[in-house]
């Protein structure tokens, strides 16, 4: 864990430019690396989960990617945004892990989803909707999954997603479009059922 | 629910929030702590790792020094005797008289 920082110092560090944080992290500054990890932990874990499905595998992949990025920090071009550079490493780490995985582990479905019975409360409804969304995501091609998560959940632009996935911007638009069509249909059905 | 458009540049807030909840891994602090702990472990090299990192250049340097020392010692102990001049060869008493006569005959013949 990073050394505890006073709140003012932590806030000051958080406001600093990411490129500066990267330079300091590459030089061995643990607090700078800690800020980067805190800032990107959420998106890295969500992207990895979009690829892998299983949350434990996703966390392992996200962790591997963060540590790999730490080793490769000297290769990062500070003139470019840090997020897409890191997320490309995350997506690759998740894809590699998925390929290495011999037995696909699937999370058990929520009872409310499989039984189709009455939903006891909002929390259960949300959990069931989450299960259905994750299932719908899993049915999409991997690139499509990552594209829609980066666009609609994380707010990255098409150009940034193109940099993450290594594909043309037009292809990103197409992937987002097709993913949205599938997921929106699922959400619409869910609202009607509710 | 609005109809999807091929070039819709705006993120879909409803879909985004639903997906965020569906993919939410939870316990961010534990994850960050785990990553930073692993990073700290990776940055503190053990003695084995230090020795292993220096082993290859150390062996290479030792081989180089040994080769250089062998060359210098060999050159010092096995220095060739100075080559005798033609004058010395002609005046020195012949170890094998027959050979010297052949040599002299060929020189005179030229």
mmCIF file of C-alpha atoms in Angstrom:
data_model
loop_
_atom_site.group_PDB
_atom_site.id
_atom_site.type_symbol
_atom_site.label_atom_id
_atom_site.label_comp_id
_atom_site.label_asym_id
_atom_site.label_seq_id
_atom_site.Cartn_x
_atom_site.Cartn_y
_atom_site.Cartn_z
ATOM 1 C CA UNK A 1 0.000 0.000 0.000
ATOM 2 C CA UNK A 2 1.237 3.498 -0.675
ATOM 3 C CA UNK A 3 2.548 5.502 2.189
ATOM 4 C CA UNK A 4 -0.349 7.364 3.794
ATOM 5 C CA UNK A 5 -0.549 10.913 2.516
ATOM 6 C CA UNK A 6 -2.067 13.913 4.259
ATOM 7 C CA UNK A 7 -5.281 14.935 2.491
ATOM 8 C CA UNK A 8 -3.874 18.193 1.170
ATOM 9 C CA UNK A 9 -0.827 16.478 -0.211
ATOM 10 C CA UNK A 10 -2.934 13.725 -1.760
ATOM 11 C CA UNK A 11 -5.189 16.320 -3.390
ATOM 12 C CA UNK A 12 -2.188 18.201 -4.711
ATOM 13 C CA UNK A 13 -0.758 15.010 -6.177
ATOM 14 C CA UNK A 14 -4.100 14.149 -7.757
ATOM 15 C CA UNK A 15 -4.186 17.485 -9.562
ATOM 16 C CA UNK A 16 -0.822 17.040 -11.142
ATOM 17 C CA UNK A 17 -0.474 16.183 -14.729
ATOM 18 C CA UNK A 18 -0.550 12.476 -15.530
ATOM 19 C CA UNK A 19 2.598 12.690 -17.553
ATOM 20 C CA UNK A 20 4.387 14.062 -14.528
ATOM 21 C CA UNK A 21 2.942 11.262 -12.417
ATOM 22 C CA UNK A 22 4.195 8.729 -14.934
ATOM 23 C CA UNK A 23 7.696 10.196 -14.909
ATOM 24 C CA UNK A 24 7.774 10.107 -11.127
ATOM 25 C CA UNK A 25 6.346 6.580 -11.008
ATOM 26 C CA UNK A 26 8.951 5.395 -13.496
ATOM 27 C CA UNK A 27 11.626 6.894 -11.252
ATOM 28 C CA UNK A 28 10.351 4.784 -8.343
ATOM 29 C CA UNK A 29 7.930 7.203 -6.685
ATOM 30 C CA UNK A 30 5.416 4.869 -5.052
ATOM 31 C CA UNK A 31 2.906 7.578 -4.225
ATOM 32 C CA UNK A 32 2.786 8.653 -7.883
ATOM 33 C CA UNK A 33 2.177 5.094 -8.996
ATOM 34 C CA UNK A 34 -0.450 4.793 -6.283
ATOM 35 C CA UNK A 35 -2.324 7.793 -7.664
ATOM 36 C CA UNK A 36 -2.306 6.279 -11.137
ATOM 37 C CA UNK A 37 -3.540 2.925 -9.834
ATOM 38 C CA UNK A 38 -6.335 4.558 -7.836
ATOM 39 C CA UNK A 39 -7.353 6.675 -10.808
ATOM 40 C CA UNK A 40 -7.512 3.796 -13.275
ATOM 41 C CA UNK A 41 -8.390 0.823 -11.074
ATOM 42 C CA UNK A 42 -12.128 1.077 -11.767
ATOM 43 C CA UNK A 43 -11.966 1.330 -15.530
ATOM 44 C CA UNK A 44 -9.224 -1.290 -15.756
ATOM 45 C CA UNK A 45 -11.242 -3.785 -13.740
ATOM 46 C CA UNK A 46 -14.429 -3.106 -15.716
ATOM 47 C CA UNK A 47 -12.682 -3.501 -19.051
ATOM 48 C CA UNK A 48 -11.047 -6.716 -17.884
ATOM 49 C CA UNK A 49 -14.393 -8.000 -16.648
ATOM 50 C CA UNK A 50 -16.009 -7.140 -19.976
ATOM 51 C CA UNK A 51 -13.445 -9.378 -21.623
ATOM 52 C CA UNK A 52 -13.280 -12.185 -19.077
ATOM 53 C CA UNK A 53 -16.682 -12.228 -17.384
ATOM 54 C CA UNK A 54 -15.355 -13.714 -14.182
ATOM 55 C CA UNK A 55 -14.581 -10.982 -11.607
ATOM 56 C CA UNK A 56 -11.640 -12.805 -9.999
ATOM 57 C CA UNK A 57 -9.967 -13.439 -13.341
ATOM 58 C CA UNK A 58 -10.673 -9.839 -14.298
ATOM 59 C CA UNK A 59 -8.996 -8.518 -11.163
ATOM 60 C CA UNK A 60 -5.982 -10.755 -11.761
ATOM 61 C CA UNK A 61 -5.732 -9.514 -15.335
ATOM 62 C CA UNK A 62 -6.121 -5.888 -14.290
ATOM 63 C CA UNK A 63 -3.450 -6.328 -11.640
ATOM 64 C CA UNK A 64 -1.066 -7.994 -14.100
ATOM 65 C CA UNK A 65 -1.675 -5.156 -16.530
ATOM 66 C CA UNK A 66 -0.982 -2.492 -13.916
ATOM 67 C CA UNK A 67 2.277 -4.154 -12.923
ATOM 68 C CA UNK A 68 3.205 -4.651 -16.563
ATOM 69 C CA UNK A 69 2.497 -0.974 -17.204
ATOM 70 C CA UNK A 70 4.737 -0.055 -14.277
ATOM 71 C CA UNK A 71 7.594 -1.971 -15.884
ATOM 72 C CA UNK A 72 6.895 -0.390 -19.280
ATOM 73 C CA UNK A 73 6.442 3.177 -18.083
ATOM 74 C CA UNK A 74 9.627 4.249 -19.842
ATOM 75 C CA UNK A 75 7.965 3.273 -23.144
ATOM 76 C CA UNK A 76 4.998 5.581 -22.570
ATOM 77 C CA UNK A 77 4.931 8.680 -24.747
ATOM 78 C CA UNK A 78 3.966 11.547 -22.390
ATOM 79 C CA UNK A 79 2.587 13.567 -25.311
ATOM 80 C CA UNK A 80 -0.280 11.086 -25.626
ATOM 81 C CA UNK A 81 -3.070 10.403 -23.119
ATOM 82 C CA UNK A 82 -2.167 7.856 -20.488
ATOM 83 C CA UNK A 83 -5.591 6.186 -20.214
ATOM 84 C CA UNK A 84 -5.753 4.593 -23.660
ATOM 85 C CA UNK A 85 -2.123 3.463 -23.343
ATOM 86 C CA UNK A 86 -2.860 1.721 -20.053
ATOM 87 C CA UNK A 87 -6.184 0.285 -21.190
ATOM 88 C CA UNK A 88 -4.566 -1.262 -24.225
ATOM 89 C CA UNK A 89 -2.277 -3.174 -21.862
ATOM 90 C CA UNK A 90 -5.303 -4.117 -19.753
ATOM 91 C CA UNK A 91 -7.296 -5.352 -22.747
ATOM 92 C CA UNK A 92 -4.331 -7.374 -24.001
ATOM 93 C CA UNK A 93 -3.724 -8.875 -20.568
ATOM 94 C CA UNK A 94 -7.387 -9.861 -20.284
ATOM 95 C CA UNK A 95 -7.407 -11.355 -23.771
ATOM 96 C CA UNK A 96 -4.239 -13.339 -23.059
ATOM 97 C CA UNK A 97 -5.728 -14.638 -19.842
ATOM 98 C CA UNK A 98 -8.930 -15.641 -21.599
ATOM 99 C CA UNK A 99 -6.953 -17.550 -24.221
ATOM 100 C CA UNK A 100 -4.904 -19.332 -21.581
ATOM 101 C CA UNK A 101 -7.965 -20.290 -19.594
ATOM 102 C CA UNK A 102 -8.624 -23.937 -20.355
ATOM 103 C CA UNK A 103 -11.931 -24.313 -18.619
ATOM 104 C CA UNK A 104 -14.362 -21.477 -18.903
ATOM 105 C CA UNK A 105 -15.800 -20.682 -15.536
ATOM 106 C CA UNK A 106 -19.268 -19.248 -15.613
ATOM 107 C CA UNK A 107 -20.813 -17.451 -12.706
ATOM 108 C CA UNK A 108 -24.000 -19.133 -11.474
ATOM 109 C CA UNK A 109 -27.119 -17.347 -12.564
ATOM 110 C CA UNK A 110 -29.136 -15.469 -10.050
ATOM 111 C CA UNK A 111 -32.088 -17.450 -8.790
ATOM 112 C CA UNK A 112 -34.501 -14.622 -9.595
ATOM 113 C CA UNK A 113 -33.296 -14.682 -13.160
ATOM 114 C CA UNK A 114 -33.501 -18.404 -13.758
ATOM 115 C CA UNK A 115 -36.726 -19.072 -11.878
ATOM 116 C CA UNK A 116 -38.585 -16.168 -13.424
ATOM 117 C CA UNK A 117 -40.496 -15.739 -10.205
ATOM 118 C CA UNK A 118 -41.439 -12.512 -8.457
ATOM 119 C CA UNK A 119 -38.577 -10.230 -7.588
ATOM 120 C CA UNK A 120 -38.437 -9.485 -3.869
ATOM 121 C CA UNK A 121 -36.959 -6.001 -4.002
ATOM 122 C CA UNK A 122 -35.058 -3.439 -6.046
ATOM 123 C CA UNK A 123 -31.679 -4.811 -5.057
ATOM 124 C CA UNK A 124 -32.605 -8.217 -6.366
ATOM 125 C CA UNK A 125 -33.947 -6.632 -9.540
ATOM 126 C CA UNK A 126 -30.695 -4.823 -10.094
ATOM 127 C CA UNK A 127 -28.722 -7.953 -9.510
ATOM 128 C CA UNK A 128 -30.857 -9.828 -11.977
ATOM 129 C CA UNK A 129 -30.533 -7.050 -14.537
ATOM 130 C CA UNK A 130 -26.781 -7.094 -13.989
ATOM 131 C CA UNK A 131 -26.720 -10.816 -14.662
ATOM 132 C CA UNK A 132 -28.662 -10.397 -17.859
ATOM 133 C CA UNK A 133 -26.466 -7.571 -19.019
ATOM 134 C CA UNK A 134 -23.326 -9.566 -18.316
ATOM 135 C CA UNK A 135 -24.782 -12.490 -20.187
ATOM 136 C CA UNK A 136 -25.683 -10.267 -23.118
ATOM 137 C CA UNK A 137 -22.198 -8.786 -23.072
ATOM 138 C CA UNK A 138 -20.666 -12.263 -23.050
ATOM 139 C CA UNK A 139 -22.561 -13.102 -26.220
ATOM 140 C CA UNK A 140 -21.000 -10.159 -28.042
ATOM 141 C CA UNK A 141 -17.628 -10.407 -29.774
ATOM 142 C CA UNK A 142 -14.836 -9.358 -27.432
ATOM 143 C CA UNK A 143 -13.904 -6.208 -29.325
ATOM 144 C CA UNK A 144 -17.523 -5.083 -29.345
ATOM 145 C CA UNK A 145 -17.784 -5.588 -25.598
ATOM 146 C CA UNK A 146 -14.737 -3.484 -24.857
ATOM 147 C CA UNK A 147 -15.803 -0.790 -27.301
ATOM 148 C CA UNK A 148 -19.244 -0.277 -25.785
ATOM 149 C CA UNK A 149 -17.917 -0.321 -22.228
ATOM 150 C CA UNK A 150 -15.249 2.234 -23.021
ATOM 151 C CA UNK A 151 -17.714 4.464 -24.881
ATOM 152 C CA UNK A 152 -20.886 4.323 -22.818
ATOM 153 C CA UNK A 153 -19.509 3.500 -19.373
ATOM 154 C CA UNK A 154 -16.131 5.198 -19.346
ATOM 155 C CA UNK A 155 -16.842 8.054 -21.764
ATOM 156 C CA UNK A 156 -13.830 7.562 -24.034
ATOM 157 C CA UNK A 157 -14.003 8.972 -27.539
ATOM 158 C CA UNK A 158 -14.032 6.848 -30.672
ATOM 159 C CA UNK A 159 -10.466 7.928 -31.409
ATOM 160 C CA UNK A 160 -9.270 6.896 -27.956
ATOM 161 C CA UNK A 161 -11.041 3.551 -28.200
ATOM 162 C CA UNK A 162 -9.468 3.055 -31.619
ATOM 163 C CA UNK A 163 -6.077 3.567 -29.961
ATOM 164 C CA UNK A 164 -6.922 1.064 -27.229
ATOM 165 C CA UNK A 165 -8.137 -1.615 -29.602
ATOM 166 C CA UNK A 166 -5.775 -0.872 -32.474
ATOM 167 C CA UNK A 167 -8.571 -0.560 -35.017
ATOM 168 C CA UNK A 168 -9.886 2.305 -37.210
ATOM 169 C CA UNK A 169 -12.338 4.787 -35.730
ATOM 170 C CA UNK A 170 -15.011 3.741 -38.194
ATOM 171 C CA UNK A 171 -14.782 0.186 -36.935
ATOM 172 C CA UNK A 172 -15.162 1.441 -33.377
ATOM 173 C CA UNK A 173 -18.370 3.272 -34.345
ATOM 174 C CA UNK A 174 -19.690 0.115 -35.952
ATOM 175 C CA UNK A 175 -18.808 -2.003 -32.928
ATOM 176 C CA UNK A 176 -20.458 0.424 -30.524
ATOM 177 C CA UNK A 177 -23.532 0.634 -32.722
ATOM 178 C CA UNK A 178 -24.037 -3.136 -32.865
ATOM 179 C CA UNK A 179 -23.354 -3.611 -29.177
ATOM 180 C CA UNK A 180 -25.802 -0.876 -28.257
ATOM 181 C CA UNK A 181 -28.501 -2.351 -30.443
ATOM 182 C CA UNK A 182 -28.253 -5.659 -28.627
ATOM 183 C CA UNK A 183 -27.981 -4.216 -25.133
ATOM 184 C CA UNK A 184 -30.665 -1.590 -25.610
ATOM 185 C CA UNK A 185 -33.074 -4.241 -26.768
ATOM 186 C CA UNK A 186 -32.346 -6.176 -23.606
ATOM 187 C CA UNK A 187 -32.876 -3.099 -21.453
ATOM 188 C CA UNK A 188 -36.151 -2.303 -23.234
ATOM 189 C CA UNK A 189 -37.416 -5.836 -22.601
ATOM 190 C CA UNK A 190 -36.437 -5.513 -18.994
ATOM 191 C CA UNK A 191 -38.310 -2.265 -18.566
ATOM 192 C CA UNK A 192 -41.417 -3.768 -20.145
ATOM 193 C CA UNK A 193 -41.225 -6.764 -17.842
ATOM 194 C CA UNK A 194 -40.753 -4.498 -14.847
ATOM 195 C CA UNK B 1 -35.568 3.958 -25.317
ATOM 196 C CA UNK B 2 -34.227 5.890 -28.284
ATOM 197 C CA UNK B 3 -33.394 4.160 -31.538
ATOM 198 C CA UNK B 4 -29.698 3.600 -32.029
ATOM 199 C CA UNK B 5 -28.029 5.679 -34.705
ATOM 200 C CA UNK B 6 -24.894 4.542 -36.506
ATOM 201 C CA UNK B 7 -22.980 7.745 -35.716
ATOM 202 C CA UNK B 8 -24.319 8.607 -32.304
ATOM 203 C CA UNK B 9 -21.367 10.325 -30.656
ATOM 204 C CA UNK B 10 -22.978 10.805 -27.271
ATOM 205 C CA UNK B 11 -22.630 8.170 -24.596
ATOM 206 C CA UNK B 12 -25.921 6.567 -23.589
ATOM 207 C CA UNK B 13 -26.322 7.494 -19.931
ATOM 208 C CA UNK B 14 -28.908 4.820 -19.120
ATOM 209 C CA UNK B 15 -27.027 2.020 -20.829
ATOM 210 C CA UNK B 16 -23.754 3.268 -19.405
ATOM 211 C CA UNK B 17 -25.027 3.343 -15.853
ATOM 212 C CA UNK B 18 -26.611 -0.104 -16.184
ATOM 213 C CA UNK B 19 -23.410 -1.544 -17.557
ATOM 214 C CA UNK B 20 -21.341 0.179 -14.894
ATOM 215 C CA UNK B 21 -23.462 -1.449 -12.205
ATOM 216 C CA UNK B 22 -23.302 -4.808 -13.948
ATOM 217 C CA UNK B 23 -19.520 -4.690 -14.218
ATOM 218 C CA UNK B 24 -18.852 -3.026 -10.883
ATOM 219 C CA UNK B 25 -16.137 -5.099 -9.247
ATOM 220 C CA UNK B 26 -16.534 -3.549 -5.791
ATOM 221 C CA UNK B 27 -13.943 -3.007 -3.054
ATOM 222 C CA UNK B 28 -11.666 -0.703 -4.986
ATOM 223 C CA UNK B 29 -9.468 -0.048 -1.942
ATOM 224 C CA UNK B 30 -8.595 -3.722 -1.553
ATOM 225 C CA UNK B 31 -7.684 -3.982 -5.212
ATOM 226 C CA UNK B 32 -5.478 -0.885 -5.095
ATOM 227 C CA UNK B 33 -3.768 -2.179 -1.958
ATOM 228 C CA UNK B 34 -3.143 -5.517 -3.638
ATOM 229 C CA UNK B 35 -1.601 -3.950 -6.723
ATOM 230 C CA UNK B 36 0.615 -1.613 -4.717
ATOM 231 C CA UNK B 37 1.773 -4.467 -2.484
ATOM 232 C CA UNK B 38 2.751 -6.508 -5.527
ATOM 233 C CA UNK B 39 4.491 -3.516 -7.041
ATOM 234 C CA UNK B 40 6.468 -3.012 -3.835
ATOM 235 C CA UNK B 41 7.498 -6.677 -3.836
ATOM 236 C CA UNK B 42 8.606 -6.426 -7.429
ATOM 237 C CA UNK B 43 10.740 -3.392 -6.689
ATOM 238 C CA UNK B 44 12.650 -4.891 -3.738
ATOM 239 C CA UNK B 45 15.102 -7.339 -5.311
ATOM 240 C CA UNK B 46 16.323 -10.260 -3.219
ATOM 241 C CA UNK B 47 20.016 -11.117 -2.874
ATOM 242 C CA UNK B 48 19.456 -14.050 -5.203
ATOM 243 C CA UNK B 49 18.005 -11.748 -7.813
ATOM 244 C CA UNK B 50 20.875 -9.284 -7.436
ATOM 245 C CA UNK B 51 23.461 -12.033 -7.744
ATOM 246 C CA UNK B 52 21.643 -13.592 -10.661
ATOM 247 C CA UNK B 53 21.541 -10.237 -12.453
ATOM 248 C CA UNK B 54 25.299 -9.800 -12.025
ATOM 249 C CA UNK B 55 26.210 -13.433 -12.717
ATOM 250 C CA UNK B 56 26.347 -13.231 -16.496
ATOM 251 C CA UNK B 57 28.459 -10.068 -16.811
ATOM 252 C CA UNK B 58 30.658 -11.373 -13.995
ATOM 253 C CA UNK B 59 31.345 -14.639 -15.785
ATOM 254 C CA UNK B 60 31.976 -12.797 -19.048
ATOM 255 C CA UNK B 61 34.439 -10.431 -17.365
ATOM 256 C CA UNK B 62 36.244 -13.320 -15.677
ATOM 257 C CA UNK B 63 36.597 -15.172 -18.979
ATOM 258 C CA UNK B 64 37.926 -12.029 -20.638
ATOM 259 C CA UNK B 65 40.479 -11.446 -17.874
ATOM 260 C CA UNK B 66 41.582 -15.080 -17.998
ATOM 261 C CA UNK B 67 42.048 -14.952 -21.757
ATOM 262 C CA UNK B 68 44.025 -11.730 -21.544
ATOM 263 C CA UNK B 69 46.230 -13.068 -18.735
ATOM 264 C CA UNK B 70 46.851 -16.295 -20.630
ATOM 265 C CA UNK B 71 47.858 -14.383 -23.708
ATOM 266 C CA UNK B 72 50.275 -12.126 -21.799
ATOM 267 C CA UNK B 73 51.862 -14.991 -19.856
ATOM 268 C CA UNK B 74 52.172 -17.091 -22.975
ATOM 269 C CA UNK B 75 53.820 -14.270 -24.879
ATOM 270 C CA UNK B 76 56.273 -13.589 -22.074
ATOM 271 C CA UNK B 77 57.359 -17.190 -21.580
ATOM 272 C CA UNK B 78 57.437 -18.351 -25.183
ATOM 273 C CA UNK B 79 59.038 -15.359 -26.882
ATOM 274 C CA UNK B 80 60.720 -16.523 -30.100
ATOM 275 C CA UNK B 81 64.504 -16.256 -30.346
ATOM 276 C CA UNK B 82 65.757 -13.442 -32.548
ATOM 277 C CA UNK B 83 66.034 -14.506 -36.159
ATOM 278 C CA UNK B 84 69.686 -15.041 -37.187
ATOM 279 C CA UNK B 85 70.977 -12.759 -39.862
ATOM 280 C CA UNK B 86 72.450 -14.112 -43.107
ATOM 281 C CA UNK B 87 75.874 -13.126 -41.819
ATOM 282 C CA UNK B 88 75.415 -15.175 -38.620
ATOM 283 C CA UNK B 89 74.113 -18.102 -40.584
ATOM 284 C CA UNK B 90 77.109 -18.121 -42.869
ATOM 285 C CA UNK B 91 79.686 -17.757 -40.088
ATOM 286 C CA UNK B 92 78.140 -20.054 -37.469
ATOM 287 C CA UNK B 93 79.497 -23.588 -37.391
ATOM 288 C CA UNK B 94 76.991 -25.764 -39.250
ATOM 289 C CA UNK B 95 75.008 -28.290 -37.244
ATOM 290 C CA UNK B 96 74.478 -30.298 -40.386
ATOM 291 C CA UNK B 97 77.260 -29.494 -42.859
ATOM 292 C CA UNK B 98 75.531 -31.084 -45.812
ATOM 293 C CA UNK B 99 72.519 -28.804 -45.560
ATOM 294 C CA UNK B 100 74.701 -25.677 -45.415
ATOM 295 C CA UNK B 101 76.510 -26.757 -48.543
ATOM 296 C CA UNK B 102 73.244 -27.182 -50.364
ATOM 297 C CA UNK B 103 72.142 -23.741 -49.279
ATOM 298 C CA UNK B 104 75.412 -22.155 -50.293
ATOM 299 C CA UNK B 105 75.358 -23.930 -53.629
ATOM 300 C CA UNK B 106 71.893 -22.586 -54.366
ATOM 301 C CA UNK B 107 72.949 -19.039 -53.374
ATOM 302 C CA UNK B 108 76.051 -19.199 -55.551
ATOM 303 C CA UNK B 109 73.978 -20.609 -58.386
ATOM 304 C CA UNK B 110 71.711 -17.556 -58.260
#
